[in-house]
Short mmCIF file of C-alpha atoms in Angstrom, two decimals:
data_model
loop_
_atom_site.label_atom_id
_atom_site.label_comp_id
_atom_site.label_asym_id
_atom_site.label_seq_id
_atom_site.Cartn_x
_atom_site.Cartn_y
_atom_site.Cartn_z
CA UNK A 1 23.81 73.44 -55.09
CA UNK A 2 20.84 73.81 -52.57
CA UNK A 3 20.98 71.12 -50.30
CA UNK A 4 18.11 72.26 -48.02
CA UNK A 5 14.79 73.99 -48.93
CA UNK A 6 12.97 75.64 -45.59
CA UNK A 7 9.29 76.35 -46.03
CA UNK A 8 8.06 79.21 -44.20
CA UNK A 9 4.41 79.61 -44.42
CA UNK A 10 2.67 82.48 -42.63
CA UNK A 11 -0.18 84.44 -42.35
CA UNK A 12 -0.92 87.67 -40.09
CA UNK A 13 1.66 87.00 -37.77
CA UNK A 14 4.60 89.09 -39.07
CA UNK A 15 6.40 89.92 -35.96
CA UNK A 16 7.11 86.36 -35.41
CA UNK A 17 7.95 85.52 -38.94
CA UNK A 18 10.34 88.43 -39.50
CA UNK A 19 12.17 87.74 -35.96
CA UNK A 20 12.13 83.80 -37.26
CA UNK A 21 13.67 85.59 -41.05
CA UNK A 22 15.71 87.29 -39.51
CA UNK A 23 17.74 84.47 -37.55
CA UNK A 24 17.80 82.11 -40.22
CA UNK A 25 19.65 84.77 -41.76
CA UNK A 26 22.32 85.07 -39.45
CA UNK A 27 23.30 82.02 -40.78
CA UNK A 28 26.90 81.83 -43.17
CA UNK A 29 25.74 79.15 -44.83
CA UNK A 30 25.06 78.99 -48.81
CA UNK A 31 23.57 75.62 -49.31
CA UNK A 32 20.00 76.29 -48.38
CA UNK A 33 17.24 78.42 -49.25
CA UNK A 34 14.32 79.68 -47.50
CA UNK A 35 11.22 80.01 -49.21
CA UNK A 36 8.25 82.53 -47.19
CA UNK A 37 4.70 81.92 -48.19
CA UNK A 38 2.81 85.34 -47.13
CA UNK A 39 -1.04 84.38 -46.99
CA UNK A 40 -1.52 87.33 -44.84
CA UNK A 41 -4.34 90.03 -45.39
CA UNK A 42 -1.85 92.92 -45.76
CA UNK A 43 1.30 91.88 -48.01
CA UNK A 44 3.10 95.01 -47.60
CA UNK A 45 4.81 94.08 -44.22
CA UNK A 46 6.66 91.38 -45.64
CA UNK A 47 7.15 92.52 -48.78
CA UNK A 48 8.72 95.88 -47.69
CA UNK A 49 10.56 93.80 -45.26
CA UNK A 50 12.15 91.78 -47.64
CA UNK A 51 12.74 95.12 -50.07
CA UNK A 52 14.94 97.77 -47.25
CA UNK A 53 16.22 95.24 -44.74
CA UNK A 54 16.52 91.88 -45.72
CA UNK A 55 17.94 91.69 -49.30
CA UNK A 56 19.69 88.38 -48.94
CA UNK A 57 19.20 85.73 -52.36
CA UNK A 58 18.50 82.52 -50.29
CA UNK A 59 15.18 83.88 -49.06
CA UNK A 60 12.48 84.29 -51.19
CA UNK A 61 9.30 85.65 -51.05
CA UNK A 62 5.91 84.11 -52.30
CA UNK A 63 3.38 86.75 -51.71
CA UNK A 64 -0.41 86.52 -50.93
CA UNK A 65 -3.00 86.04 -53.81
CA UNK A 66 -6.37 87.50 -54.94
CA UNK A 67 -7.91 85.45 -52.00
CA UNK A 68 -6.74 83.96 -48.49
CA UNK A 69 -5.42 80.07 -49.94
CA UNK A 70 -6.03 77.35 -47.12
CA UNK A 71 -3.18 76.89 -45.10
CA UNK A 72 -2.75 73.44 -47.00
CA UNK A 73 -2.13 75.23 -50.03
CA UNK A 74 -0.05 77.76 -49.20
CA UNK A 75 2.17 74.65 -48.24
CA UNK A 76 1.85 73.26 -51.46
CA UNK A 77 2.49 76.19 -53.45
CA UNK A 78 6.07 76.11 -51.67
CA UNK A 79 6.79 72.68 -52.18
CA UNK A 80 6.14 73.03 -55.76
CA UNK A 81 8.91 75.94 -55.80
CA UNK A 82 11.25 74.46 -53.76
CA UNK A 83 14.60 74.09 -55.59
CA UNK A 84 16.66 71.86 -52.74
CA UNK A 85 17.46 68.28 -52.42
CA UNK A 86 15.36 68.10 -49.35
CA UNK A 87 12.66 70.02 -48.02
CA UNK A 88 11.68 70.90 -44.48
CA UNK A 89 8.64 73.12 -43.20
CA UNK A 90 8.40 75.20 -40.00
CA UNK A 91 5.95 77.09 -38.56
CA UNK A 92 6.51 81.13 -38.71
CA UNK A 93 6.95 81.36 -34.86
CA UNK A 94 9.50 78.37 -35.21
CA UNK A 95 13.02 77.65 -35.70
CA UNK A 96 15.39 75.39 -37.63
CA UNK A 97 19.31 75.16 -37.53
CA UNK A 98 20.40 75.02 -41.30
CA UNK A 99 23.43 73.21 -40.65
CA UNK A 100 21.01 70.73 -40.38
CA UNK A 101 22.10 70.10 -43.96
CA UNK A 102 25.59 68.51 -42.60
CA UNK A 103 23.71 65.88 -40.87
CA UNK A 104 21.35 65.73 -44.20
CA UNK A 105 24.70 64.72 -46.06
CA UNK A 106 26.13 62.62 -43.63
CA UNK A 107 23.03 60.13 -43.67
CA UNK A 108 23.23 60.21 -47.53
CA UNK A 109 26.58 58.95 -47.36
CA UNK A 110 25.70 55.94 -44.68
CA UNK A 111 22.04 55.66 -46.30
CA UNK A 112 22.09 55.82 -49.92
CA UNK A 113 18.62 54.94 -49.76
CA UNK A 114 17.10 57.28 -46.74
CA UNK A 115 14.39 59.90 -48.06
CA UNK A 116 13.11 60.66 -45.03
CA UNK A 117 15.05 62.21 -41.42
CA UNK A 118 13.31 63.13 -38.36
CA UNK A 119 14.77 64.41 -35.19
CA UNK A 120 14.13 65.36 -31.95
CA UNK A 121 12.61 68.89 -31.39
CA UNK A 122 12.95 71.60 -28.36
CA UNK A 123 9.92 73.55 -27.19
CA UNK A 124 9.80 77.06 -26.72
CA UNK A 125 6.79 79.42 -25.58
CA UNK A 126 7.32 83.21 -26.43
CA UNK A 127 6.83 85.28 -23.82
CA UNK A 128 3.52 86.62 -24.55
CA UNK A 129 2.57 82.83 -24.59
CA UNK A 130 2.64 82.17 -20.88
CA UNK A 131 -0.17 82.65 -19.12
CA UNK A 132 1.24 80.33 -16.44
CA UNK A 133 4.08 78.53 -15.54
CA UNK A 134 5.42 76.52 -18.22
CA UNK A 135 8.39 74.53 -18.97
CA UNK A 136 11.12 74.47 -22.07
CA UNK A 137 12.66 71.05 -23.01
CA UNK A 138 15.63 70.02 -24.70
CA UNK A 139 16.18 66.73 -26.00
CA UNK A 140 19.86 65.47 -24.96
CA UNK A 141 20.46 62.38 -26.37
CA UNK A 142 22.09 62.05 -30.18
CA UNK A 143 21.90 58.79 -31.37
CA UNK A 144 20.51 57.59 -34.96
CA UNK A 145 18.14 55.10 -34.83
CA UNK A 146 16.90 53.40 -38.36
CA UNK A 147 12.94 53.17 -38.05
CA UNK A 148 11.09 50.09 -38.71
CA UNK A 149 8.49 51.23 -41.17
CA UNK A 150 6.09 48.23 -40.35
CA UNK A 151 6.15 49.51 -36.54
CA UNK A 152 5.67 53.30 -37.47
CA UNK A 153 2.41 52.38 -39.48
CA UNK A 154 1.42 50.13 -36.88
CA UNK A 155 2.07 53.53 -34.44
CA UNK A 156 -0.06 55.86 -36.46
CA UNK A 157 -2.85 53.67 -39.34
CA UNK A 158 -3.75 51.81 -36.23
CA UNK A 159 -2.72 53.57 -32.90
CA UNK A 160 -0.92 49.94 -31.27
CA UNK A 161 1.09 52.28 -29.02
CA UNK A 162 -2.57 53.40 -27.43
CA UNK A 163 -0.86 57.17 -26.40
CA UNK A 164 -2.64 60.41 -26.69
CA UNK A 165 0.31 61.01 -29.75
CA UNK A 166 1.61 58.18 -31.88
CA UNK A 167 5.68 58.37 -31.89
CA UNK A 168 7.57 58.55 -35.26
CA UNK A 169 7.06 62.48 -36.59
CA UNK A 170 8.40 61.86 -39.72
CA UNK A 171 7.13 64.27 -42.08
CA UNK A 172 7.91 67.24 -44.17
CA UNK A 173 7.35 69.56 -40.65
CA UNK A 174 9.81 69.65 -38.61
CA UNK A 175 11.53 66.99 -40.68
CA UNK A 176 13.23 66.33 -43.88
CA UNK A 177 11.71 64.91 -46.66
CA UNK A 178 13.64 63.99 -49.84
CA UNK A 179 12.84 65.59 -53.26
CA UNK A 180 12.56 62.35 -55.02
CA UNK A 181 9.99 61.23 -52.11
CA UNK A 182 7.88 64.16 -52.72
CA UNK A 183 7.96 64.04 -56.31
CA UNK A 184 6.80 60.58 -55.98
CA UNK A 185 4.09 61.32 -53.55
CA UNK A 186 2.63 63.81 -55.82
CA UNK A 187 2.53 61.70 -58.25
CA UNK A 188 0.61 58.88 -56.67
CA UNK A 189 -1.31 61.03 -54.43
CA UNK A 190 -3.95 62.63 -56.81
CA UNK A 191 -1.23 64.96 -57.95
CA UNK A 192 -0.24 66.73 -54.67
CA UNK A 193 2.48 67.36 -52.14
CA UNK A 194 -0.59 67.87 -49.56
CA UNK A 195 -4.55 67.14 -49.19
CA UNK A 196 -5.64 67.32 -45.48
CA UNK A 197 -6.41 70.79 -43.67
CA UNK A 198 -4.03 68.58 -40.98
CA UNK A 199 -1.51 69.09 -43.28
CA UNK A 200 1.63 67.74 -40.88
CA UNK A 201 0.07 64.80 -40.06
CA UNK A 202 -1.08 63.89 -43.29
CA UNK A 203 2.49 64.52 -44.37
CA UNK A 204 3.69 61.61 -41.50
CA UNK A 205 0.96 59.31 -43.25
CA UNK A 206 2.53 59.39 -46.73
CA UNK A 207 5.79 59.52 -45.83
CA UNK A 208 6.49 56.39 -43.65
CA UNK A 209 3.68 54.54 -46.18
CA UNK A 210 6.23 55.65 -49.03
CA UNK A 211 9.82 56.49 -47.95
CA UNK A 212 12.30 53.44 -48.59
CA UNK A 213 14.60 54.36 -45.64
CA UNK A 214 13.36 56.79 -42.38
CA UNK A 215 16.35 57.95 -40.50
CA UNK A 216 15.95 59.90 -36.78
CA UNK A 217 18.40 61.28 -35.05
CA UNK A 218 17.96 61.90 -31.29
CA UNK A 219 20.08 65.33 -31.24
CA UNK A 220 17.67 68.50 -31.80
CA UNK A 221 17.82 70.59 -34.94
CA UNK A 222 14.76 72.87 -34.74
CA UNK A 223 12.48 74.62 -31.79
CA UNK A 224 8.44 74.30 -32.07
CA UNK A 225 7.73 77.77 -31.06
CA UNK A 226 4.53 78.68 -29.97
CA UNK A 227 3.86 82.96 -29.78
CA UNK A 228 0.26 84.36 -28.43
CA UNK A 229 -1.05 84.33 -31.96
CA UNK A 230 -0.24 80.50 -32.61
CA UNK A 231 -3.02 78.14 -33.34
CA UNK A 232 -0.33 76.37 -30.43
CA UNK A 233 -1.56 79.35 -27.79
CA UNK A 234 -5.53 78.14 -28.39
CA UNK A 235 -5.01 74.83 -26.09
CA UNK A 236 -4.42 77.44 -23.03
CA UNK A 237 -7.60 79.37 -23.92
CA UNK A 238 -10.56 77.71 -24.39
CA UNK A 239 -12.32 81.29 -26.02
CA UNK A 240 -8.96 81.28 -28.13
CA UNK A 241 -9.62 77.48 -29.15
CA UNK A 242 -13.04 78.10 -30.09
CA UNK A 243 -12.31 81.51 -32.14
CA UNK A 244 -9.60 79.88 -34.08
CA UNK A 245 -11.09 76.78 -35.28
CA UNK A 246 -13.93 78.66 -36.59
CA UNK A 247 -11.75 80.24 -38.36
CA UNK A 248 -9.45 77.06 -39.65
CA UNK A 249 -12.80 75.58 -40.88
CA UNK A 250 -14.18 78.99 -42.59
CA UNK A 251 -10.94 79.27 -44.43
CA UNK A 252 -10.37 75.43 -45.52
CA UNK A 253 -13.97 75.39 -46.81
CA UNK A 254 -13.86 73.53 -50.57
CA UNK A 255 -11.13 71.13 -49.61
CA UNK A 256 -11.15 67.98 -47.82
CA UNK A 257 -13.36 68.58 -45.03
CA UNK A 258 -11.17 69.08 -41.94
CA UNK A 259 -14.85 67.54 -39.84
CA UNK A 260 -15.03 64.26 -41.91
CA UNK A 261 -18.11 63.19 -42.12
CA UNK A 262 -17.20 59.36 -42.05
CA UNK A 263 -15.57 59.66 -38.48
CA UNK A 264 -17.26 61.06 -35.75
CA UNK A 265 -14.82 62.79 -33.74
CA UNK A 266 -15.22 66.65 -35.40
CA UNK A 267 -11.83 68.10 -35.20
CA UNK A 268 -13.92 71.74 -35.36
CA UNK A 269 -15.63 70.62 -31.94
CA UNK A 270 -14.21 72.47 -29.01
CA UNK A 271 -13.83 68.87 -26.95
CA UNK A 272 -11.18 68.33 -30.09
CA UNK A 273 -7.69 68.16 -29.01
CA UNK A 274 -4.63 66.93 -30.99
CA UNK A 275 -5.42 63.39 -30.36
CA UNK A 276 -8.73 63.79 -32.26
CA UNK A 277 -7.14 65.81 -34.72
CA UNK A 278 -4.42 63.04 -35.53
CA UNK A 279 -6.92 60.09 -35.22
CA UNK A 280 -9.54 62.09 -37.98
CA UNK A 281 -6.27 62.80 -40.35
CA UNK A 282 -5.43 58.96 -40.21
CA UNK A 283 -8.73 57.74 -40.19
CA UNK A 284 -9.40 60.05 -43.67
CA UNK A 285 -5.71 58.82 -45.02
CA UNK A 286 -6.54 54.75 -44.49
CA UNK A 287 -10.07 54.79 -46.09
CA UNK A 288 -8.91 57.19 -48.94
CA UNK A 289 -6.47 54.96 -50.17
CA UNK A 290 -7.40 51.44 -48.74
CA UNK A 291 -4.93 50.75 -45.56
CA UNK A 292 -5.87 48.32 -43.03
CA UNK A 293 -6.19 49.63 -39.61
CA UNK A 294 -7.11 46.28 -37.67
CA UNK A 295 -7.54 47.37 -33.70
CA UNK A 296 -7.72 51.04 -34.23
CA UNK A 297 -11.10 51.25 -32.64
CA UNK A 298 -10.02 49.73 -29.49
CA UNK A 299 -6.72 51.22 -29.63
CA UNK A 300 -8.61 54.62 -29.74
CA UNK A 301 -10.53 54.48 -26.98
CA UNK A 302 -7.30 53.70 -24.27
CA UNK A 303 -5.73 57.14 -26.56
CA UNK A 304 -8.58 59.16 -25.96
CA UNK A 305 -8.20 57.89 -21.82
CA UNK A 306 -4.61 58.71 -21.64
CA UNK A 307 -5.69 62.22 -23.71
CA UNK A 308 -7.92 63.09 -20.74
CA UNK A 309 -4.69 62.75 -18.28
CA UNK A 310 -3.68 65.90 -19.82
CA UNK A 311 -7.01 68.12 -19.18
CA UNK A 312 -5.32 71.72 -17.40
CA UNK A 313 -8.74 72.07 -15.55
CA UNK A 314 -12.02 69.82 -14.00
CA UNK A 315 -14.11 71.63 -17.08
CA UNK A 316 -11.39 71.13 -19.67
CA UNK A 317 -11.83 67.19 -18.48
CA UNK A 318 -15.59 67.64 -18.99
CA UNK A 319 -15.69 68.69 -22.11
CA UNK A 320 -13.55 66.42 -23.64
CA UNK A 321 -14.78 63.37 -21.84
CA UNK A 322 -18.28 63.99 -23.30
CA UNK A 323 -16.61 64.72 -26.25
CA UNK A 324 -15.10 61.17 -26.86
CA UNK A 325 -18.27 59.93 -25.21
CA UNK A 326 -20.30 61.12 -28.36
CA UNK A 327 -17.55 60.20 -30.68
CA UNK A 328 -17.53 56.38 -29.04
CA UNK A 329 -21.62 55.99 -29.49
CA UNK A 330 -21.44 56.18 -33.02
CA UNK A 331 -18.23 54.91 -33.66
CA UNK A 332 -18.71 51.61 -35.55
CA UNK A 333 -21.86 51.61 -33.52
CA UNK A 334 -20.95 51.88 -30.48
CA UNK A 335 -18.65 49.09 -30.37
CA UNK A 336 -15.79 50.44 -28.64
CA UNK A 337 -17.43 53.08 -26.28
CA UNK A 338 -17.34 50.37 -23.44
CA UNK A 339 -13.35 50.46 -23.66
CA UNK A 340 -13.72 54.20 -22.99
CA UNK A 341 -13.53 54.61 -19.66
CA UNK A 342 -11.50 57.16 -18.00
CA UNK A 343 -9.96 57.68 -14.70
CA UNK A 344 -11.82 60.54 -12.72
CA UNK A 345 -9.91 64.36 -13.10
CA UNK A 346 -6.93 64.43 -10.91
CA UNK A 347 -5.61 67.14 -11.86
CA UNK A 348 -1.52 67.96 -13.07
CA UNK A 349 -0.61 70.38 -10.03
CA UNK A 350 3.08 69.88 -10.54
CA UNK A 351 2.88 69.81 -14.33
CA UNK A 352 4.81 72.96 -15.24
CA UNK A 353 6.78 73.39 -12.02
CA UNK A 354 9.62 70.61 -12.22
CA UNK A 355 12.56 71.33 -13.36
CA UNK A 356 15.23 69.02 -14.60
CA UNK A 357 16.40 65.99 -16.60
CA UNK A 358 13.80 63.13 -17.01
CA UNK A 359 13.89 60.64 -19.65
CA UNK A 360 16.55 62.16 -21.42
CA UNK A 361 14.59 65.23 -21.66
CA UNK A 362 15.82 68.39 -19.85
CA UNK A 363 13.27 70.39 -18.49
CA UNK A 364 14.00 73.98 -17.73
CA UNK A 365 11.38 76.64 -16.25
CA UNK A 366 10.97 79.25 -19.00
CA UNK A 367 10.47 82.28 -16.60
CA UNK A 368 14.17 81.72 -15.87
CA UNK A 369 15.83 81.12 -19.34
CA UNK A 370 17.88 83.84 -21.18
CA UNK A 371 15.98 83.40 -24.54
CA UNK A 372 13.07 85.47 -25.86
CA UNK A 373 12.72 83.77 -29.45
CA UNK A 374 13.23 80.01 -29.92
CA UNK A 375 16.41 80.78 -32.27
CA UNK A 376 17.95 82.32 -28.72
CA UNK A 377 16.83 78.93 -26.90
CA UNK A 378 18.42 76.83 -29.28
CA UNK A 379 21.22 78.81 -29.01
CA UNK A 380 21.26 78.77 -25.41
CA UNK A 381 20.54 74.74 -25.43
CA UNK A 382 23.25 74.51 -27.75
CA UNK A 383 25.14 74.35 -24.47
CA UNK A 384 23.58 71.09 -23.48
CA UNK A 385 24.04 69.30 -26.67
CA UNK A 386 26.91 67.81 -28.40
CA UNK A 387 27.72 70.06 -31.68
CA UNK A 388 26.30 68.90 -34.74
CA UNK A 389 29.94 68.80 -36.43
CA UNK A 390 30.39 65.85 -34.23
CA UNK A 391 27.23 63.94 -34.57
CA UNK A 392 27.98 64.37 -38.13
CA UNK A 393 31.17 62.90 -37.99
CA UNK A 394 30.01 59.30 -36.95
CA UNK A 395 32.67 59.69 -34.17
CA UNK A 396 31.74 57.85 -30.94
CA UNK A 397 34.38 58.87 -28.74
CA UNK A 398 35.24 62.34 -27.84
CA UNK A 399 38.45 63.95 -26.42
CA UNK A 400 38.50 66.44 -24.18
#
């Protein structure tokens, strides 16, 4: 039986995909599947790929169509082939562990009712993704903490944690979703897995609205890679940015508009960062289908503040600052643009030079780690963690 389903959607970045393939392949297990939506311009890479060096029958291959699908739909198109109890989506320049699928059962047996697990993810830049000094992490911890739905929608339909991110990622990406969740969510959701061009956050807002039990589990089971060609690599360029969210928009044209037209923070704009991005997916979610989101406006504005402590440069700052500005005048008019006030650019000189464990976070300097895909870091932070045999076990003691 196929426990696991991994959704693999790509498009024009084969070299990453493959090398992602190619490791998820490595693995002896035969309870999972791997399912690779091409939406690339030239299908022959993959597809001869798959036909002289892959040949393996738990990867298959969905090819590209007469036109280039939105990247939405190329996720729903795998969804609606998926064949395993659970399904899980990475990016093409990503990584996910499939044993994953013994923690999967484990939480079934405690949790006859959870249809939704998140965990904690590693970051990994490739190395033609560092155009300075950056910084790996691994989560260390490997608890399992039951969520409190309540406070997860309070987190995300109406920002109450007031952080550039709202915590609780639990989602199809980078998650696990259960069949019987999705099927459901189609069903009540006009008839689809997935609506938004934001397609992983839109995912998060119909999951913990529907899921009976959400399950996360502080141990790491996947890597978010991010490879030059990543929509990822645009926040280090602001050219990049631009370039690629012209193209995002061209190429999601007669969907839901990924600029909606209700809330005035454009994700297109170049001031956008993932703050805005989340906040317009939400915003779009709650009116579409009627959830209150009391004290989002002036939750918002202290988000969008602690947003601008990120800013890499003094004109990064600027641009985003009058970004929000803009986005505060004619939100709700102008009610909440007084909140908005920002501390001056300080700049994050240390950032991505500190090295070590903070917060149960290990930081590591990527220049000196022996990994050049994010399947080798997790293999190399595999070291750091406790094995997923034992997590899975329930044991809480451990003998030497």
């Amino acid at each position: 039986m196929i426990q696991l389903s991994i959704c693999l959607p790509t498009r024009n970045r084969q070299t990453y995909c493959i090398e992602t393939i190619r490791a998820l392949a490595n693995s002896d297990r035969t309870d999972f599947e791997v399912l690779v939506g091409d939406n690339s311009d030239d299908g022959s890479i993959l597809a001869d790929f798959f036909e002289t060096e892959l040949k393996d029958q738990r990867f298959r291959l969905v090819g590209p169509e007469d036109k280039v699908l939105p990247m939405v739909d190329n996720w729903e198109r795998l969804a609606a082939l998926a064949k395993g109890r659970w399904i899980s989506v990475i990016g093409d320049d990503d990584y996910i562990d499939p044993k994953l699928v013994l923690l999967l059962k484990y939480y079934e047996r405690l949790y006859p009712e959870v249809e939704a697990v998140a965990w904690s993810r590693m970051n990994f830049n490739w190395p033609d993704n560092r155009p300075q000094p950056a910084l790996s992490t691994i989560p260390v911890c490997h608890d399992t903490v039951i969520a409190v739905k309540s406070r997860l929608q309070d987190h995300l339909y109406r920002w109450t944690e007031r952080k550039r991110v709202p915590s609780g990622g639990f989602g199809a990406y980078h998650g696990a979703v259960r069949r019987s969740l999705m099927e459901r969510i189609k069903r009540k959701y006009g008839g689809r897995y997935f609506e938004h061009p934001v397609v992983d956050f839109e995912s998060v807002c119909k999951v913990i609205r529907e899921a009976k039990m959400l399950v996360h589990c502080q141990r790491p089971f996947s890597v978010l890679g991010a490879g030059a060609a990543s929509n990822s690599a645009g926040t280090q360029s602001h050219k990049t940015l631009v370039e690629r969210i012209l193209t995002f928009k061209k190429e999601t044209e007669g969907k839901v508009d990924m600029d909606d037209p209700v809330f005035p923070f454009p994700i297109s704009d170049p001031g956008a960062g993932l703050c805005a991005s989340i906040a317009s997916t939400t915003s779009w979610f709650c009116r579409t289908y009627d959830i209150d989101t009391s004290g989002f406006g002036e939750n918002f504005a202290h988000a969008a503040m602690d947003e601008l402590r990120y800013a890499r440069t003094e004109a990064d700052y600027d641009v985003k600052r009058a970004y929000f500005e803009r986005g505060f005048e004619a939100l709700d008019g102008g009610k909440w643009r007084h909140l908005f006030e920002p501390a001056p650019f300080h700049g994050n000189t240390s950032l991505n030079e500190l090295s070590g464990v903070l917060h149960d976070m290990l930081y590591l300097r990527e220049a000196s780690v022996p990994a050049t895909t994010p399947a080798d870091f997790y293999k190399f932070a595999e070291h750091a963690i406790l094995p997923i045999e034992i997590v899975a076990s329930g044991a809480r003691a451990f003998a030497r």
